[in-house]
Amino acid sequence: MAQWTSAVGAAQLARLIGSQQPRPASPGARKPPAYRSLADGIRVLVLEGRVPVAARLPAERELAVALNVSRTTVAAAYEALRTEGFLESRRGAGSWTAVPAGNPLPARGLEPLPPESLGSLIDLGCAALPAPEPWLTRAVQGALEELPPYAHTHGDYPAGLPALRRMLADRYTAKGIPTMPEQIMVTTGAMGAMDAICHLFAGRGERIAVESPSYANILQLMRAAGARLVPVAMADGLAGWDLPVWRQVFRDAAPRLAYVVADFHNPTGALADEEQRRALVESARSAGTVLVVDETMIELHLEADLEMPRPVCSFDPAGSTVITVGSASKAFWAGMRIGWVRAAPDVIRSLVAARAYADLGTPVLEQLAVNWLMRTGGWEEAVALRRTQARENRDALVAAVRRELPDWEFEVPRGGLTLWARAGGLSGSRLAEVGERVGVRVPSGPRFGVDGAFEGYVRLPFTVGGPVAEEAAARLAGAARLLDTAGPGTAETLRTFVA
């Protein structure tokens, strides 16, 4: 019986390996054998989660042709991976990826570390801050006081609590975007909202245009739904969207959906201006593409003099093109799993009807807590505290990285929670691997791309500050020195250095 649960084709694996850009060897350094470089490339892909565990690899002859190397080189690489525990084989069943005993399974998303690991490892993987107290406690206490009437009901509200739907609609209306409660569905976080939207609009095989780079967890959600992702490059630096490229994608690929983050884009931090927003909505409407706008970072503007552009949905008054996704998780606390969708009433009705086969509804107590915050003004107080935390952390992290890693390149965003850094010519995948061994967890650039893009980048969130930010940068610098010393493709040397 075969032990593999998925398969990776020769062309796909060759493309992923080719996307890796190892740092050139220093003068006088000995070039590793071809089989060793190939084995290291596959191992990093497994550790990154870009090639799943238990994925059947192509036959030696097929991969040799795709890579234009000898079959002997591929056979030697496979044997090295088997010796190290990253490959298992059985006659008649082929070879499939594995991880050595005791190693954690790699994840394609950005899951937070378990609490027991936080003492020894600085976690820069998850862009989330601790709760803004005392507002979390006050909100839960306020929700408990309002719970009794709901406790006498069935507790299932597929569209969300009426009071919270009305509150969210009123908040959009106050921004100059007339909204009825019938245009709001409350979800279990933004991920719950995106999952519902993808299942409604983009069946298996449908094209979804995504910014390149884009938010890793959403990319994986779309892949799992069977979507065909169409990457659209961002403009340079923090300039936002490259509109000519978007127009071409709409024209040539005709995607069913497009997913964008207009406000403090994750991971780059870019902020789209009003003209970009207007133009993108018009282009999507002309192409018949549904534009899904992620507003989870919209309240995290960190500069006092920054005038925020109008929300994207304000350029779609009929509501025929734009679906907006919001959440309490970034602006308030990741543990508050409350998200929402704003869309045309018929879209909301379809989403609610489809929800009967998913999670039925969102926890009542958490909805009451968010409603209490927004009704009492606690939301604005909590978000102001969150902005202060994020601003201080950003400034500390930027200063520490500039001091410890002066050859890294990045632009400082004016909001959001993430810094997108070019890692001085290093492989982001290898930096992430070695970083965990020296005590800092950082997601590499390819997690935010399609088919291995952004190998030379890492994402640094504003989740730590002060001495912890300084230590995180120092550990990253230590990992970078190990990679510099070891040179490309020398796994045994790396293991020796970090032991």
Coordinates of C-alpha atoms in Angstrom, one line a residue:
M1 CA 0.0 0.0 0.0
A2 CA 1.4 3.4 -1.0
Q3 CA 2.4 5.7 1.9
W4 CA 2.0 9.0 0.0
T5 CA -1.1 11.2 0.1
S6 CA -0.2 13.7 -2.7
A7 CA 2.2 13.9 -5.6
V8 CA 4.6 16.5 -7.0
G9 CA 5.3 16.5 -10.7
A10 CA 8.8 16.7 -12.1
A11 CA 8.1 20.1 -13.8
Q12 CA 6.6 21.6 -10.6
L13 CA 9.5 20.3 -8.4
A14 CA 12.1 21.6 -10.9
R15 CA 10.4 25.0 -10.8
L16 CA 10.3 25.1 -7.0
I17 CA 14.0 24.1 -6.8
G18 CA 14.9 26.7 -9.5
S19 CA 13.2 29.4 -7.5
Q20 CA 15.7 29.0 -4.7
Q21 CA 18.5 31.5 -4.9
P22 CA 21.4 30.4 -2.7
R23 CA 24.0 33.0 -1.8
P24 CA 27.1 32.9 -4.1
A25 CA 30.0 31.0 -2.4
S26 CA 32.7 33.2 -0.9
P27 CA 36.1 33.4 -2.7
G28 CA 38.0 30.1 -2.2
A29 CA 35.0 28.2 -0.9
R30 CA 34.5 24.8 -2.3
K31 CA 31.5 24.2 -4.4
P32 CA 29.3 21.4 -3.1
P33 CA 28.5 18.4 -5.3
A34 CA 25.5 18.7 -7.5
Y35 CA 23.6 15.9 -5.7
R36 CA 24.2 17.7 -2.3
S37 CA 22.8 21.0 -3.6
L38 CA 19.8 19.1 -5.0
A39 CA 19.2 17.2 -1.8
D40 CA 19.4 20.4 0.3
G41 CA 17.0 22.2 -2.1
I42 CA 14.4 19.5 -1.6
R43 CA 14.9 19.3 2.1
V44 CA 14.4 23.1 2.5
L45 CA 11.2 22.8 0.4
V46 CA 9.9 20.1 2.8
L47 CA 10.9 22.1 5.9
E48 CA 9.2 25.2 4.5
G49 CA 6.0 23.2 3.8
R50 CA 6.1 24.1 0.1
V51 CA 6.4 20.4 -0.7
P52 CA 4.0 18.6 1.7
V53 CA 5.1 15.7 3.9
A54 CA 4.0 12.4 2.4
A55 CA 4.1 13.8 -1.1
R56 CA 5.3 11.4 -3.8
L57 CA 8.3 12.7 -5.6
P58 CA 8.8 12.1 -9.4
A59 CA 10.8 9.2 -10.6
E60 CA 14.6 9.7 -10.8
R61 CA 14.6 9.7 -14.6
E62 CA 11.7 12.2 -14.8
L63 CA 13.3 14.7 -12.4
A64 CA 16.7 14.3 -14.1
V65 CA 15.1 15.3 -17.5
A66 CA 13.2 18.3 -15.9
L67 CA 16.4 19.5 -14.2
N68 CA 18.8 18.7 -17.1
V69 CA 21.1 16.7 -14.8
S70 CA 22.2 13.1 -14.8
R71 CA 20.0 10.4 -13.3
T72 CA 23.0 9.5 -11.1
T73 CA 22.8 13.0 -9.5
V74 CA 19.1 12.6 -8.7
A75 CA 19.6 9.0 -7.4
A76 CA 22.4 10.3 -5.1
A77 CA 20.3 13.2 -3.8
Y78 CA 17.4 10.8 -3.1
E79 CA 19.7 8.5 -1.2
A80 CA 21.1 11.4 0.9
L81 CA 17.5 12.4 1.7
R82 CA 16.6 8.9 2.7
T83 CA 19.7 8.7 5.0
E84 CA 18.7 12.0 6.7
G85 CA 15.1 10.9 7.2
F86 CA 13.5 13.3 4.7
L87 CA 12.6 10.6 2.2
E88 CA 11.1 7.1 2.4
S89 CA 10.8 4.6 -0.5
R90 CA 9.2 1.3 -1.2
R91 CA 9.6 -0.8 -4.3
G92 CA 6.5 -0.4 -6.5
A93 CA 5.2 2.6 -4.5
G94 CA 8.0 5.1 -5.3
S95 CA 9.5 7.7 -2.9
W96 CA 7.7 10.2 -0.8
T97 CA 8.8 13.0 1.5
A98 CA 9.0 12.6 5.3
V99 CA 10.5 14.4 8.3
P100 CA 13.0 12.8 10.7
A101 CA 11.7 11.5 14.0
G102 CA 11.4 14.3 16.6
N103 CA 11.2 17.1 14.0
P104 CA 8.0 19.2 14.0
L105 CA 5.8 18.9 10.9
P106 CA 6.2 21.9 8.7
A107 CA 3.2 24.1 8.1
R108 CA 2.2 26.0 5.0
G109 CA 0.5 28.7 7.0
L110 CA 1.7 30.9 9.9
E111 CA 0.4 29.1 12.9
P112 CA 1.4 30.6 16.3
L113 CA 3.8 28.8 18.5
P114 CA 2.5 26.8 21.4
P115 CA 2.9 28.6 24.7
E116 CA 5.5 26.1 26.0
S117 CA 7.9 27.1 23.2
L118 CA 7.8 30.9 23.8
G119 CA 10.5 30.9 26.5
S120 CA 13.3 29.6 24.2
L121 CA 12.2 31.0 20.8
I122 CA 11.3 34.5 19.8
D123 CA 8.3 34.2 17.6
L124 CA 8.2 36.5 14.6
G125 CA 6.0 34.1 12.6
C126 CA 2.5 35.4 13.7
A127 CA 1.6 39.0 13.2
A128 CA -0.5 39.4 16.3
L129 CA -0.2 41.3 19.6
P130 CA -1.3 40.6 23.1
A131 CA -4.8 41.7 24.1
P132 CA -5.2 45.5 24.8
E133 CA -6.2 45.3 28.5
P134 CA -8.2 46.3 30.3
W135 CA -10.5 46.4 27.3
L136 CA -10.7 42.7 26.7
T137 CA -11.8 42.0 30.3
R138 CA -14.3 44.9 30.3
A139 CA -15.8 43.7 27.0
V140 CA -16.2 40.1 28.2
Q141 CA -17.8 41.4 31.4
G142 CA -20.1 43.6 29.5
A143 CA -21.0 40.7 27.2
L144 CA -21.8 38.4 30.2
E145 CA -24.2 41.0 31.5
E146 CA -26.1 41.1 28.2
L147 CA -26.0 37.3 27.6
P148 CA -29.2 36.2 29.6
P149 CA -31.8 37.1 27.0
Y150 CA -29.8 35.2 24.3
A151 CA -29.4 32.2 26.6
H152 CA -33.2 31.7 26.3
T153 CA -32.9 31.3 22.5
H154 CA -31.5 28.6 20.3
G155 CA -28.2 30.6 20.0
D156 CA -27.9 30.0 16.2
Y157 CA -27.5 33.2 14.3
P158 CA -26.2 32.3 10.8
A159 CA -26.0 35.9 9.7
G160 CA -24.8 37.2 13.1
L161 CA -26.5 38.8 16.0
P162 CA -28.9 41.5 14.8
A163 CA -27.4 44.1 17.2
L164 CA -23.9 43.6 15.9
R165 CA -24.9 43.6 12.2
R166 CA -26.7 46.9 12.8
M167 CA -23.7 48.3 14.6
L168 CA -21.3 47.3 11.8
A169 CA -23.7 48.7 9.2
D170 CA -23.9 52.0 11.1
R171 CA -20.1 52.3 11.2
Y172 CA -19.9 52.0 7.4
T173 CA -22.7 54.5 7.1
A174 CA -20.8 56.9 9.3
K175 CA -17.8 56.7 6.9
G176 CA -20.1 57.9 4.1
I177 CA -20.9 54.4 2.8
P178 CA -24.6 53.8 3.3
T179 CA -25.1 50.3 4.5
M180 CA -28.0 48.3 5.8
P181 CA -27.8 45.4 8.3
E182 CA -28.9 43.1 5.5
Q183 CA -25.5 43.8 3.9
I184 CA -23.6 42.4 6.8
M185 CA -22.8 38.8 7.8
V186 CA -20.8 38.1 10.9
T187 CA -18.2 35.4 10.6
T188 CA -15.7 33.4 12.7
G189 CA -12.8 35.7 11.9
A190 CA -11.6 37.0 8.5
M191 CA -10.5 33.5 7.5
G192 CA -14.1 32.2 8.0
A193 CA -15.3 35.0 5.8
M194 CA -12.8 34.2 3.1
D195 CA -13.5 30.5 3.2
A196 CA -17.2 31.2 2.7
I197 CA -16.6 33.6 -0.2
C198 CA -14.2 31.3 -2.0
H199 CA -16.7 28.4 -1.7
L200 CA -19.5 30.5 -3.0
F201 CA -17.7 32.2 -5.9
A202 CA -14.7 30.1 -6.8
G203 CA -15.2 26.4 -7.3
R204 CA -12.4 24.0 -7.9
G205 CA -10.4 25.1 -10.9
E206 CA -11.6 28.7 -10.9
R207 CA -9.0 31.5 -11.3
I208 CA -8.4 33.9 -8.4
A209 CA -6.1 36.9 -9.0
V210 CA -3.9 37.7 -5.9
E211 CA -1.4 40.3 -5.1
S212 CA 2.2 39.0 -5.3
P213 CA 3.2 38.8 -2.5
S214 CA 0.0 38.2 -0.5
Y215 CA -1.1 36.9 2.9
A216 CA 0.2 33.3 3.3
N217 CA -2.8 31.9 5.1
I218 CA -5.3 33.2 2.6
L219 CA -3.1 31.8 -0.3
Q220 CA -3.1 28.3 1.3
L221 CA -6.9 28.5 2.0
M222 CA -7.4 29.2 -1.7
R223 CA -5.1 26.4 -2.8
A224 CA -6.9 24.0 -0.5
A225 CA -10.2 25.0 -2.1
G226 CA -8.8 24.0 -5.5
A227 CA -8.4 27.5 -6.9
R228 CA -6.0 28.4 -9.6
L229 CA -4.0 31.4 -8.3
V230 CA -3.0 34.1 -10.7
P231 CA -0.2 36.3 -9.1
V232 CA -0.2 40.0 -9.9
A233 CA 3.0 41.8 -9.0
M234 CA 2.9 44.8 -6.6
A235 CA 4.4 48.1 -7.6
D236 CA 7.9 48.8 -6.2
G237 CA 8.3 49.7 -2.6
L238 CA 5.2 50.9 -0.9
A239 CA 3.6 52.3 -4.0
G240 CA 0.6 49.9 -3.9
W241 CA -0.9 48.3 -7.0
D242 CA 0.6 48.2 -10.5
L243 CA -2.6 49.0 -12.3
P244 CA -1.5 48.3 -15.9
V245 CA -0.6 44.7 -14.8
W246 CA -4.0 44.3 -13.1
R247 CA -5.8 45.5 -16.2
Q248 CA -3.9 42.9 -18.3
V249 CA -4.7 40.1 -15.8
F250 CA -8.4 41.0 -15.8
R251 CA -8.3 41.0 -19.6
D252 CA -6.2 37.9 -20.2
A253 CA -7.0 35.6 -17.3
A254 CA -10.6 36.7 -16.6
P255 CA -10.4 35.6 -12.9
R256 CA -13.7 34.9 -11.1
L257 CA -12.3 36.6 -7.9
A258 CA -9.5 39.0 -7.1
Y259 CA -8.2 39.3 -3.5
V260 CA -6.5 42.5 -2.4
V261 CA -5.3 44.2 0.8
A262 CA -5.6 48.0 0.2
D263 CA -4.8 49.2 3.7
F264 CA -1.3 48.4 5.0
H265 CA -0.9 45.3 2.8
N266 CA 0.2 42.1 4.4
P267 CA 3.2 41.5 4.1
T268 CA 4.6 44.7 2.4
G269 CA 2.7 47.4 4.4
A270 CA 1.7 49.3 1.2
L271 CA -1.2 51.7 1.3
A272 CA -3.2 52.1 -2.0
D273 CA -4.2 55.6 -2.7
E274 CA -7.7 56.7 -3.7
E275 CA -7.0 56.8 -7.5
Q276 CA -5.7 53.3 -7.4
R277 CA -8.8 52.1 -5.5
R278 CA -11.2 53.8 -8.0
A279 CA -9.3 52.4 -11.0
L280 CA -9.1 48.9 -9.6
V281 CA -12.8 48.8 -8.9
E282 CA -13.6 50.1 -12.4
S283 CA -11.3 47.5 -14.0
A284 CA -12.8 44.6 -12.0
R285 CA -16.3 45.7 -12.8
S286 CA -15.5 45.8 -16.6
A287 CA -14.0 42.3 -16.4
G288 CA -16.9 40.9 -14.4
T289 CA -14.5 40.0 -11.6
V290 CA -15.6 40.1 -8.0
L291 CA -13.1 42.1 -6.0
V292 CA -12.6 40.9 -2.4
V293 CA -11.0 43.6 -0.2
D294 CA -9.4 42.6 3.0
E295 CA -9.8 45.5 5.5
T296 CA -8.3 43.7 8.6
M297 CA -5.5 46.2 8.9
I298 CA -7.5 49.4 8.1
E299 CA -7.5 50.8 11.6
L300 CA -3.8 50.3 12.2
H301 CA -2.5 53.6 10.8
L302 CA 0.5 54.5 12.9
E303 CA 1.3 58.1 11.9
A304 CA -0.7 61.1 13.3
D305 CA -0.4 63.1 10.0
L306 CA -1.6 60.3 7.8
E307 CA -4.9 61.0 6.0
M308 CA -6.5 57.6 5.2
P309 CA -8.1 57.2 1.7
R310 CA -11.7 56.2 1.5
P311 CA -12.5 52.5 1.7
V312 CA -12.5 50.6 -1.6
C313 CA -16.3 49.8 -1.3
S314 CA -17.0 53.5 -1.4
F315 CA -16.1 53.4 -5.1
D316 CA -18.8 50.7 -5.7
P317 CA -22.0 52.3 -4.6
A318 CA -24.2 49.7 -6.3
G319 CA -22.4 46.9 -4.4
S320 CA -22.1 44.8 -7.5
T321 CA -18.3 44.4 -7.6
V322 CA -16.8 44.8 -4.1
I323 CA -17.0 42.4 -1.2
T324 CA -15.4 43.7 2.0
V325 CA -13.9 41.6 4.7
G326 CA -13.2 43.0 8.2
S327 CA -12.1 41.6 11.5
A328 CA -11.5 42.3 15.1
S329 CA -8.4 40.1 15.2
K330 CA -5.7 42.5 14.0
A331 CA -7.2 45.8 15.4
F332 CA -8.2 44.3 18.7
W333 CA -7.0 40.8 19.5
A334 CA -6.4 37.6 17.5
G335 CA -8.2 35.6 20.2
M336 CA -11.4 37.5 19.4
R337 CA -12.5 35.5 16.4
I338 CA -15.0 37.9 15.0
G339 CA -15.0 38.9 11.4
W340 CA -17.6 40.2 9.0
V341 CA -18.5 40.5 5.3
R342 CA -20.1 43.6 3.7
A343 CA -21.7 42.9 0.4
A344 CA -24.9 43.3 -1.6
P345 CA -27.9 41.8 0.2
D346 CA -28.3 39.0 -2.3
V347 CA -24.6 38.0 -1.8
I348 CA -25.1 38.0 2.0
R349 CA -28.2 35.8 1.6
S350 CA -26.3 33.3 -0.5
L351 CA -23.4 33.3 2.0
V352 CA -25.8 32.7 4.9
A353 CA -27.6 29.9 3.1
A354 CA -24.3 28.1 2.3
R355 CA -23.2 28.5 5.9
A356 CA -25.7 25.9 7.1
Y357 CA -23.3 23.3 5.8
A358 CA -20.3 24.8 7.5
D359 CA -20.1 26.3 11.0
L360 CA -23.8 27.4 11.4
G361 CA -22.8 30.6 13.1
T362 CA -20.3 32.6 15.2
P363 CA -20.1 32.4 19.1
V364 CA -22.7 34.6 20.7
L365 CA -20.6 35.8 23.6
E366 CA -17.8 37.1 21.4
Q367 CA -20.2 38.9 19.2
L368 CA -21.7 40.6 22.3
A369 CA -18.2 41.6 23.4
V370 CA -17.4 43.3 20.1
N371 CA -20.8 45.0 20.1
W372 CA -20.2 46.2 23.6
L373 CA -16.8 47.7 22.6
M374 CA -18.2 49.5 19.6
R375 CA -21.3 50.8 21.4
T376 CA -19.4 52.1 24.5
G377 CA -16.4 53.7 22.8
G378 CA -14.1 51.0 24.2
W379 CA -13.2 50.0 20.6
E380 CA -11.7 53.3 19.8
E381 CA -9.8 53.3 23.2
A382 CA -8.5 49.8 22.6
V383 CA -7.5 50.5 19.0
A384 CA -5.6 53.6 20.1
L385 CA -3.7 51.4 22.5
R386 CA -3.0 48.9 19.8
R387 CA -1.6 51.6 17.5
T388 CA 0.7 52.8 20.2
Q389 CA 2.0 49.3 20.8
A390 CA 2.5 48.6 17.1
R391 CA 4.2 52.0 16.5
E392 CA 6.7 51.5 19.4
N393 CA 7.4 47.9 18.3
R394 CA 7.9 49.0 14.7
D395 CA 10.4 51.7 15.6
A396 CA 12.3 49.4 17.9
L397 CA 12.5 46.6 15.3
V398 CA 13.5 48.9 12.5
A399 CA 16.3 50.4 14.6
A400 CA 17.5 46.9 15.6
V401 CA 17.5 45.5 12.1
R402 CA 19.3 48.5 10.7
R403 CA 22.0 48.2 13.3
E404 CA 22.4 44.4 13.2
L405 CA 21.7 43.7 9.5
P406 CA 22.8 46.9 7.6
D407 CA 22.7 45.2 4.2
W408 CA 19.0 44.2 4.5
E409 CA 16.7 46.4 2.4
F410 CA 13.2 47.5 3.4
E411 CA 10.9 50.5 3.5
V412 CA 9.1 51.5 6.7
P413 CA 5.3 51.3 6.3
R414 CA 3.1 53.9 7.9
G415 CA 0.7 51.4 9.3
G416 CA -0.1 47.7 9.7
L417 CA 1.9 45.1 11.5
T418 CA 4.5 43.9 9.1
L419 CA 7.9 44.8 7.6
W420 CA 8.9 43.1 4.3
A421 CA 12.7 42.8 4.1
R422 CA 15.1 41.7 1.4
A423 CA 17.5 39.6 3.3
G424 CA 20.8 40.9 1.9
G425 CA 21.1 38.2 -0.8
L426 CA 20.4 35.3 1.5
S427 CA 17.9 32.6 0.9
G428 CA 14.8 33.4 3.0
S429 CA 14.0 29.7 3.3
R430 CA 17.4 28.8 4.6
L431 CA 17.4 31.8 6.9
A432 CA 14.1 30.7 8.4
E433 CA 15.4 27.2 8.9
V434 CA 18.6 28.2 10.6
G435 CA 16.8 31.0 12.5
E436 CA 14.7 28.5 14.4
R437 CA 17.8 26.7 15.5
V438 CA 19.4 29.8 16.9
G439 CA 16.2 30.9 18.7
V440 CA 14.1 33.1 16.3
R441 CA 11.2 32.1 14.2
V442 CA 10.7 34.1 11.0
P443 CA 8.6 33.3 7.9
S444 CA 10.4 33.3 4.6
G445 CA 9.3 35.1 1.5
P446 CA 8.1 32.1 -0.5
R447 CA 5.2 31.5 1.9
F448 CA 3.8 34.8 0.6
G449 CA 4.2 34.0 -3.1
V450 CA 3.0 31.6 -5.7
D451 CA 5.4 28.8 -7.0
G452 CA 8.4 29.8 -4.9
A453 CA 8.6 33.5 -5.5
F454 CA 10.3 35.9 -3.1
E455 CA 13.1 33.5 -2.0
G456 CA 15.2 36.5 -1.0
Y457 CA 12.7 38.0 1.5
V458 CA 11.5 37.5 5.0
R459 CA 8.5 39.1 6.8
L460 CA 9.1 40.7 10.2
P461 CA 6.0 41.6 12.2
F462 CA 5.7 44.3 14.9
T463 CA 5.0 41.9 17.7
V464 CA 8.0 42.5 19.9
G465 CA 9.7 45.6 21.1
G466 CA 12.4 47.0 23.3
P467 CA 15.1 44.5 24.3
V468 CA 13.2 41.6 22.7
A469 CA 13.3 43.3 19.3
E470 CA 17.0 43.9 19.8
E471 CA 17.6 40.2 20.7
A472 CA 15.5 39.1 17.7
A473 CA 17.6 41.1 15.3
A474 CA 20.8 39.9 16.9
R475 CA 19.7 36.2 16.5
L476 CA 18.7 36.9 12.9
A477 CA 22.2 38.4 12.3
G478 CA 23.7 35.3 13.9
A479 CA 21.7 33.1 11.5
A480 CA 22.8 35.2 8.6
R481 CA 26.5 34.8 9.6
L482 CA 26.1 31.1 9.8
L483 CA 24.7 31.0 6.2
D484 CA 27.5 33.3 5.0
T485 CA 30.1 31.0 6.6
A486 CA 28.5 27.8 5.5
G487 CA 28.0 28.8 1.9
P488 CA 25.3 27.4 -0.3
G489 CA 24.0 23.9 -0.1
T490 CA 26.0 22.5 2.8
A491 CA 23.6 20.9 5.2
E492 CA 26.1 19.0 7.2
T493 CA 28.1 22.2 7.9
L494 CA 25.0 24.0 9.0
R495 CA 24.1 21.3 11.4
T496 CA 27.6 21.4 12.9
F497 CA 27.5 25.2 13.3
V498 CA 24.2 25.3 15.1
A499 CA 24.6 22.2 17.2

